[in-house]
Short mmCIF file of C-alpha atoms in Angstrom, two decimals:
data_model
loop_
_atom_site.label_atom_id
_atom_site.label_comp_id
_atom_site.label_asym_id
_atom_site.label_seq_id
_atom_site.Cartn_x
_atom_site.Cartn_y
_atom_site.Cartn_z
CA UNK A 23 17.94 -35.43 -56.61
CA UNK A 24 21.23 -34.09 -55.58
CA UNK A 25 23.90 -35.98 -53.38
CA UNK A 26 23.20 -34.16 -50.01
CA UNK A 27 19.42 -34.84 -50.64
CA UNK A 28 19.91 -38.59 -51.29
CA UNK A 29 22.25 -38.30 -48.18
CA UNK A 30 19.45 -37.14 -46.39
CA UNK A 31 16.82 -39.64 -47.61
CA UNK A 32 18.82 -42.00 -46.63
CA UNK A 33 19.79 -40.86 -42.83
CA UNK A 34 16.00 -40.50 -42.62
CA UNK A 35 14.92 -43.98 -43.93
CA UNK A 36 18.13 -45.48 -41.27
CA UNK A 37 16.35 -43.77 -38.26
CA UNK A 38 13.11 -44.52 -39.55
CA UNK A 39 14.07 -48.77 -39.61
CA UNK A 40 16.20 -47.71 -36.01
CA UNK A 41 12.47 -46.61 -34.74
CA UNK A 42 10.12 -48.87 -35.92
CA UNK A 43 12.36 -51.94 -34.53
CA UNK A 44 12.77 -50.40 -30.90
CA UNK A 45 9.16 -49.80 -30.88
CA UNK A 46 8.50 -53.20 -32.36
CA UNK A 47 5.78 -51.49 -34.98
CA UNK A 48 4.68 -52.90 -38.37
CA UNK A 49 5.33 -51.08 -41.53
CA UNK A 50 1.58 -51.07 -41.94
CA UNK A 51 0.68 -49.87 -38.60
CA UNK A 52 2.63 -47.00 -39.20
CA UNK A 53 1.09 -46.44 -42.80
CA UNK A 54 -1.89 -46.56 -41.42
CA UNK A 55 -1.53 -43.69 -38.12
CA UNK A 56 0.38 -41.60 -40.51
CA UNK A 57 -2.69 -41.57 -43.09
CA UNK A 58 -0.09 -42.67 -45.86
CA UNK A 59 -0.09 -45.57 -48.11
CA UNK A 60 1.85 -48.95 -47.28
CA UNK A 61 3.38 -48.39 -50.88
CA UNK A 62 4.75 -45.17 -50.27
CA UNK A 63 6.03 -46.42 -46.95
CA UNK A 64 8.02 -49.21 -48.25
CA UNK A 65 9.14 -47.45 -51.36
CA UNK A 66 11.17 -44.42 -49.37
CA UNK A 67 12.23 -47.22 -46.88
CA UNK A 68 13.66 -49.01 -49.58
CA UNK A 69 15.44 -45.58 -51.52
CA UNK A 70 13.29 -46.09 -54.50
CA UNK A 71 11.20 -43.00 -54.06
CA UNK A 72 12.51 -39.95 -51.87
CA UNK A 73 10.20 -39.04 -48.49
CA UNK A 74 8.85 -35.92 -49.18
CA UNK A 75 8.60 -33.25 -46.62
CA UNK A 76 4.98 -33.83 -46.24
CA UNK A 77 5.27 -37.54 -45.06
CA UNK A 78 8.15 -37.33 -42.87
CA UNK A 79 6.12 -34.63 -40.87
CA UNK A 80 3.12 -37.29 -40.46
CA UNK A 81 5.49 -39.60 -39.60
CA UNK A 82 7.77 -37.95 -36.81
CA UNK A 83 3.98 -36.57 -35.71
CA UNK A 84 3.20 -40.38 -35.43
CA UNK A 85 6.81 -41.51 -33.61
CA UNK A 86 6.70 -38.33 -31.57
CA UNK A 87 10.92 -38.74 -32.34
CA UNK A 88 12.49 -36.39 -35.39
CA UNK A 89 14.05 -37.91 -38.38
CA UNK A 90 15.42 -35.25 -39.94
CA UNK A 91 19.13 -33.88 -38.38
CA UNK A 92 18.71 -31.50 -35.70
CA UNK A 93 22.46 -30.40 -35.34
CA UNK A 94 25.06 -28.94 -37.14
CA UNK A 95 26.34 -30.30 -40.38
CA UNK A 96 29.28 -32.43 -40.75
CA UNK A 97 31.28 -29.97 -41.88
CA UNK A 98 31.00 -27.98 -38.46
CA UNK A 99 28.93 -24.95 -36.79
CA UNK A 100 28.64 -21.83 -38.78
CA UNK A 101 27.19 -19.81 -36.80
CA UNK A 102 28.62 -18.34 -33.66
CA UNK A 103 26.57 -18.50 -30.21
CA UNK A 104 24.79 -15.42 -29.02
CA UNK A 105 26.45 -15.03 -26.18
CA UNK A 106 30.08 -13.94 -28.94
CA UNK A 107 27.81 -12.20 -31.02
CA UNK A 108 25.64 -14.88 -33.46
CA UNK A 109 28.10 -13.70 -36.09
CA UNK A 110 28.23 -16.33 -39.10
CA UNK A 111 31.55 -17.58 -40.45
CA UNK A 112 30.54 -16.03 -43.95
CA UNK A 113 30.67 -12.74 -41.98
CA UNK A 114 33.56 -12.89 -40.25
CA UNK A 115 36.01 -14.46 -42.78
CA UNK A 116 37.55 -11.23 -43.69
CA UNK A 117 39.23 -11.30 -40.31
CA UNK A 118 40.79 -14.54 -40.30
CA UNK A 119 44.94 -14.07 -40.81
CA UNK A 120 48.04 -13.74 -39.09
CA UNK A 121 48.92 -10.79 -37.30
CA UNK A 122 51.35 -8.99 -35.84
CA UNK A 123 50.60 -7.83 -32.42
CA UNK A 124 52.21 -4.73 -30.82
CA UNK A 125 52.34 -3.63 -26.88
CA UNK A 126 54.46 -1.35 -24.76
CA UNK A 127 57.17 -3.79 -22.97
CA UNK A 128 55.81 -3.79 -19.53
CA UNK A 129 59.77 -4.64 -18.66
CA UNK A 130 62.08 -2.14 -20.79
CA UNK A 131 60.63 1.57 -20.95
CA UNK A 132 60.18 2.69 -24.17
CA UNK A 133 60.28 -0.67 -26.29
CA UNK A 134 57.36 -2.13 -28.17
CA UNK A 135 56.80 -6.05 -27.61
CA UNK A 136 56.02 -8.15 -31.30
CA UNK A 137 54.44 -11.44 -31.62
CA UNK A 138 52.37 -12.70 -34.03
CA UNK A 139 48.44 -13.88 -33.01
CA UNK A 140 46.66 -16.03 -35.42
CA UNK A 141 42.60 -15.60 -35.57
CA UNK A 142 40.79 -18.50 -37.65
CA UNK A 143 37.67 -20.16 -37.60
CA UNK A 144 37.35 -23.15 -34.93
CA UNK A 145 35.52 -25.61 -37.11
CA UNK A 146 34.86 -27.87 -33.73
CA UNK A 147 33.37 -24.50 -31.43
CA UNK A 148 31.99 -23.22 -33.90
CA UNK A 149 33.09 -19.86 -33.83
CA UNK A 150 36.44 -17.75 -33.84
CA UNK A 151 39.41 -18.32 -32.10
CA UNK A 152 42.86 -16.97 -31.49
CA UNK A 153 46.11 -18.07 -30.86
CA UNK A 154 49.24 -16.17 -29.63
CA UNK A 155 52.99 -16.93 -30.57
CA UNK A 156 56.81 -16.36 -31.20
CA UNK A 157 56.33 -14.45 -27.79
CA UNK A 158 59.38 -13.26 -26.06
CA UNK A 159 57.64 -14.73 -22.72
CA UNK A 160 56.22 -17.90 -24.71
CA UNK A 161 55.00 -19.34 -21.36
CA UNK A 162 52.11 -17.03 -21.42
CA UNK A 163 50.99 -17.33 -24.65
CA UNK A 164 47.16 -16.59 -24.89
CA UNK A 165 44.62 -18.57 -26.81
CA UNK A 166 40.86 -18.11 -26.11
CA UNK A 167 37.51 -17.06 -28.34
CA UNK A 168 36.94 -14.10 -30.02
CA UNK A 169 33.75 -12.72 -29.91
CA UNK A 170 32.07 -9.48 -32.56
CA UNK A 171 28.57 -8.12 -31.35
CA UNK A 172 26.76 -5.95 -33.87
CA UNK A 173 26.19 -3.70 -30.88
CA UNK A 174 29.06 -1.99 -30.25
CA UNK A 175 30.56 -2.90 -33.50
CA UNK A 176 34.46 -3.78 -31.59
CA UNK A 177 36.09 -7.19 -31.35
CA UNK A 178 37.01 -8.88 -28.25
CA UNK A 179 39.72 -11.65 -27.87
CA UNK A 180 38.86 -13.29 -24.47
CA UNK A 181 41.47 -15.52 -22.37
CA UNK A 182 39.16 -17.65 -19.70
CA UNK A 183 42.27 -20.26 -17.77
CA UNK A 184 40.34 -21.65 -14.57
CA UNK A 185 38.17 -18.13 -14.32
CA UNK A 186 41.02 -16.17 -14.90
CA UNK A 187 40.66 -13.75 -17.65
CA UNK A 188 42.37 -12.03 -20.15
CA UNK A 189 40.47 -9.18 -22.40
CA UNK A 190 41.68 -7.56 -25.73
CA UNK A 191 39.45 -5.08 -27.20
CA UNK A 192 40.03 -3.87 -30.81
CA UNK A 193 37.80 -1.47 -33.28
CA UNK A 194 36.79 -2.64 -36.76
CA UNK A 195 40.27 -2.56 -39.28
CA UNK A 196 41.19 0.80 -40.73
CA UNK A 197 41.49 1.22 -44.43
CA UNK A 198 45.38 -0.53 -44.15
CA UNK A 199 44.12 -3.27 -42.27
CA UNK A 200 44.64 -2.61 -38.54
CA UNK A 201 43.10 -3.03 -35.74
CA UNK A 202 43.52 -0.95 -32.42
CA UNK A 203 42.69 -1.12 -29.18
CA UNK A 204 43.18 -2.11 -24.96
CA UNK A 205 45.12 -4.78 -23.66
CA UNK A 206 44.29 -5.62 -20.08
CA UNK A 207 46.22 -8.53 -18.00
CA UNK A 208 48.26 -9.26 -15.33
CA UNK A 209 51.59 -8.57 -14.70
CA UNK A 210 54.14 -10.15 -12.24
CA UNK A 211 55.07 -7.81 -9.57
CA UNK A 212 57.08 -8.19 -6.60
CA UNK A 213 57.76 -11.84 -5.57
CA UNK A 214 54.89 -13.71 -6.86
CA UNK A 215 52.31 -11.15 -7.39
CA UNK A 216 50.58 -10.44 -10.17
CA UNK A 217 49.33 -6.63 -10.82
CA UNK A 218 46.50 -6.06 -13.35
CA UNK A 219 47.84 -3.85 -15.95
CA UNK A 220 47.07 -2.54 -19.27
CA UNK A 221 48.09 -0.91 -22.13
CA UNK A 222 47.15 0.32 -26.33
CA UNK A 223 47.80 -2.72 -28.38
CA UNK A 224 47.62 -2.78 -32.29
CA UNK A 225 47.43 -5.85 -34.71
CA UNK A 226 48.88 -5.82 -38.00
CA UNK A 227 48.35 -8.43 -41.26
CA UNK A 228 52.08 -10.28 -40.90
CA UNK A 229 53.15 -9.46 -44.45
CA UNK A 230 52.90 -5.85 -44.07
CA UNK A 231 55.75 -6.40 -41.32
CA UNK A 232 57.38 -9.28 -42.59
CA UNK A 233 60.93 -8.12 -41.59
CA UNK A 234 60.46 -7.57 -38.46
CA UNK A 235 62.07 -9.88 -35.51
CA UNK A 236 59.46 -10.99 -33.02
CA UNK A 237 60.21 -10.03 -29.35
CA UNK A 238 61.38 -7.21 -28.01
CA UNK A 239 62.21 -4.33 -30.29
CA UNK A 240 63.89 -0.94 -28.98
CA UNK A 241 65.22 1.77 -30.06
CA UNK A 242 67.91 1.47 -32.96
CA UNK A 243 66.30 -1.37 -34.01
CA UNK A 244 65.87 -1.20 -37.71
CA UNK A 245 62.05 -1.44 -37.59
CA UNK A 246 61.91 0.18 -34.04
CA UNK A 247 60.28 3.75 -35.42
CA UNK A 248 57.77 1.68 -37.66
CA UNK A 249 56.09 -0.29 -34.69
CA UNK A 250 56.43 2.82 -32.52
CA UNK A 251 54.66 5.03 -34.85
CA UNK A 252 51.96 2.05 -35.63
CA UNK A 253 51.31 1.87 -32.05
CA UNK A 254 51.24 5.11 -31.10
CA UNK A 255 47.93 5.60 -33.43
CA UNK A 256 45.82 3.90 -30.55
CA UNK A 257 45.60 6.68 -28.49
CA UNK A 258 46.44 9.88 -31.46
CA UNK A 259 43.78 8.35 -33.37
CA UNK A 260 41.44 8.30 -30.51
CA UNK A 261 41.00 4.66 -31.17
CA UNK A 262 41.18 3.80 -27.18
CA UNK A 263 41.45 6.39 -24.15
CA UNK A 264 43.42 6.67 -20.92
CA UNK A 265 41.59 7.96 -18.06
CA UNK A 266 42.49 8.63 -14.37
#
């Protein structure tokens, strides 16, 4: 038998003790309502012979209480809830890196914003997550869940601070790795109001703009035409749309 069974035969035989003491029930009784012998009982109780599948059925029929784990493994959830997409971490691993993200500056006309947003597994949730830095305006950094249904086949990176929400949504990569897509936030406005706005966004695998300064980049910038011509595919590539 391999490890994670005898792991298993074990966690079952420790519930199986934990059960018959609360209830206070004999080895035999048991042996006897679950039509199994008091042999085979004390056997798998003891480790010297494994439950089989059978048995621990007749068993948790007889207890009316599983023995067998009913959540996720130790090693964390792999599968995403419906309500992202039930995408499994197998599935999605291809999109798990650093990236570069590029907006318009919502402050200096004609500049392009950089900072980098990290996507990776969240072994605790259970599903993707994201996490926004090296931002010009590091105060409002994003971080939130990322969710991919088969439906409409785009990704969405969703901010939720107190019912306040924050929405990227990106296509599937393109041959070079990016993604494109909508931004929508808010913005400050005058005083302390804050304006929904948004804008084309792109996200790029870090090493394929390693040089590049995070922040705000304008023109004469060294890398300024780069970004500009990167982000300027959302919309000539008909990847998002503007309409009025």
């Amino acid at each position: 038998m391999s490890d994670q069974g005898l792991e298993q035969g074990d966690a079952v035989a420790a519930r199986l003790r934990e059960e018959l003491a609360r209830r206070r029930m004999s080895r035999q009784a048991l042996a006897d309502m679950a039509r199994i012998s008091l042999s085979t009982l004390e056997k798998a109780l003891s480790g010297s012979r494994p439950f089989t599948l059978a048995t621990i059925v007749r068993i948790e029929e007889v207890l009316g209480a599983p023995l067998r784990p009913t959540g996720p493994p130790a090693g964390g959830r792999d599968l995403a809830p419906e309500s992202m997409g039930a995408y499994s971490r197998a599935a999605v691993h291809w999109i798990e890196q650093d990236y570069v993200t590029l907006r318009a500056s919502f402050g200096t006309p004609g500049a392009v914003i950089a900072y980098r947003t990290r996507i990776a597994w969240d072994e605790k949730a259970g599903h993707l997550g994201f996490a926004e830095s090296d931002r010009a305006d590091g105060a409002f950094a994003q971080s939130g869940h990322v969710s991919m249904p088969n439906l409409s086949g785009h990704i969405y990176l969703a901010t939720n601070e107190s019912g306040q929400h924050r929405l990227i949504i990106l296509g599937r990569p393109t041959r070079d790795g990016h993604m494109f897509g909508l931004l929508t936030t808010l913005q400050v406005g005058a005083g302390s109001q804050l304006v929904p706005v948004a804008c084309p966004v792109a996200f790029v695998p870090q090493a394929q703009l390693a040089g590049l300064a995070m922040g705000v980049t304008g023109m004469g910038d060294p890398m300024f035409d780069a970004c500009k011509a990167i982000l300027d595919r959302a919309l000539q590539d008909d990847f998002c749309r503007w309409r009025q």
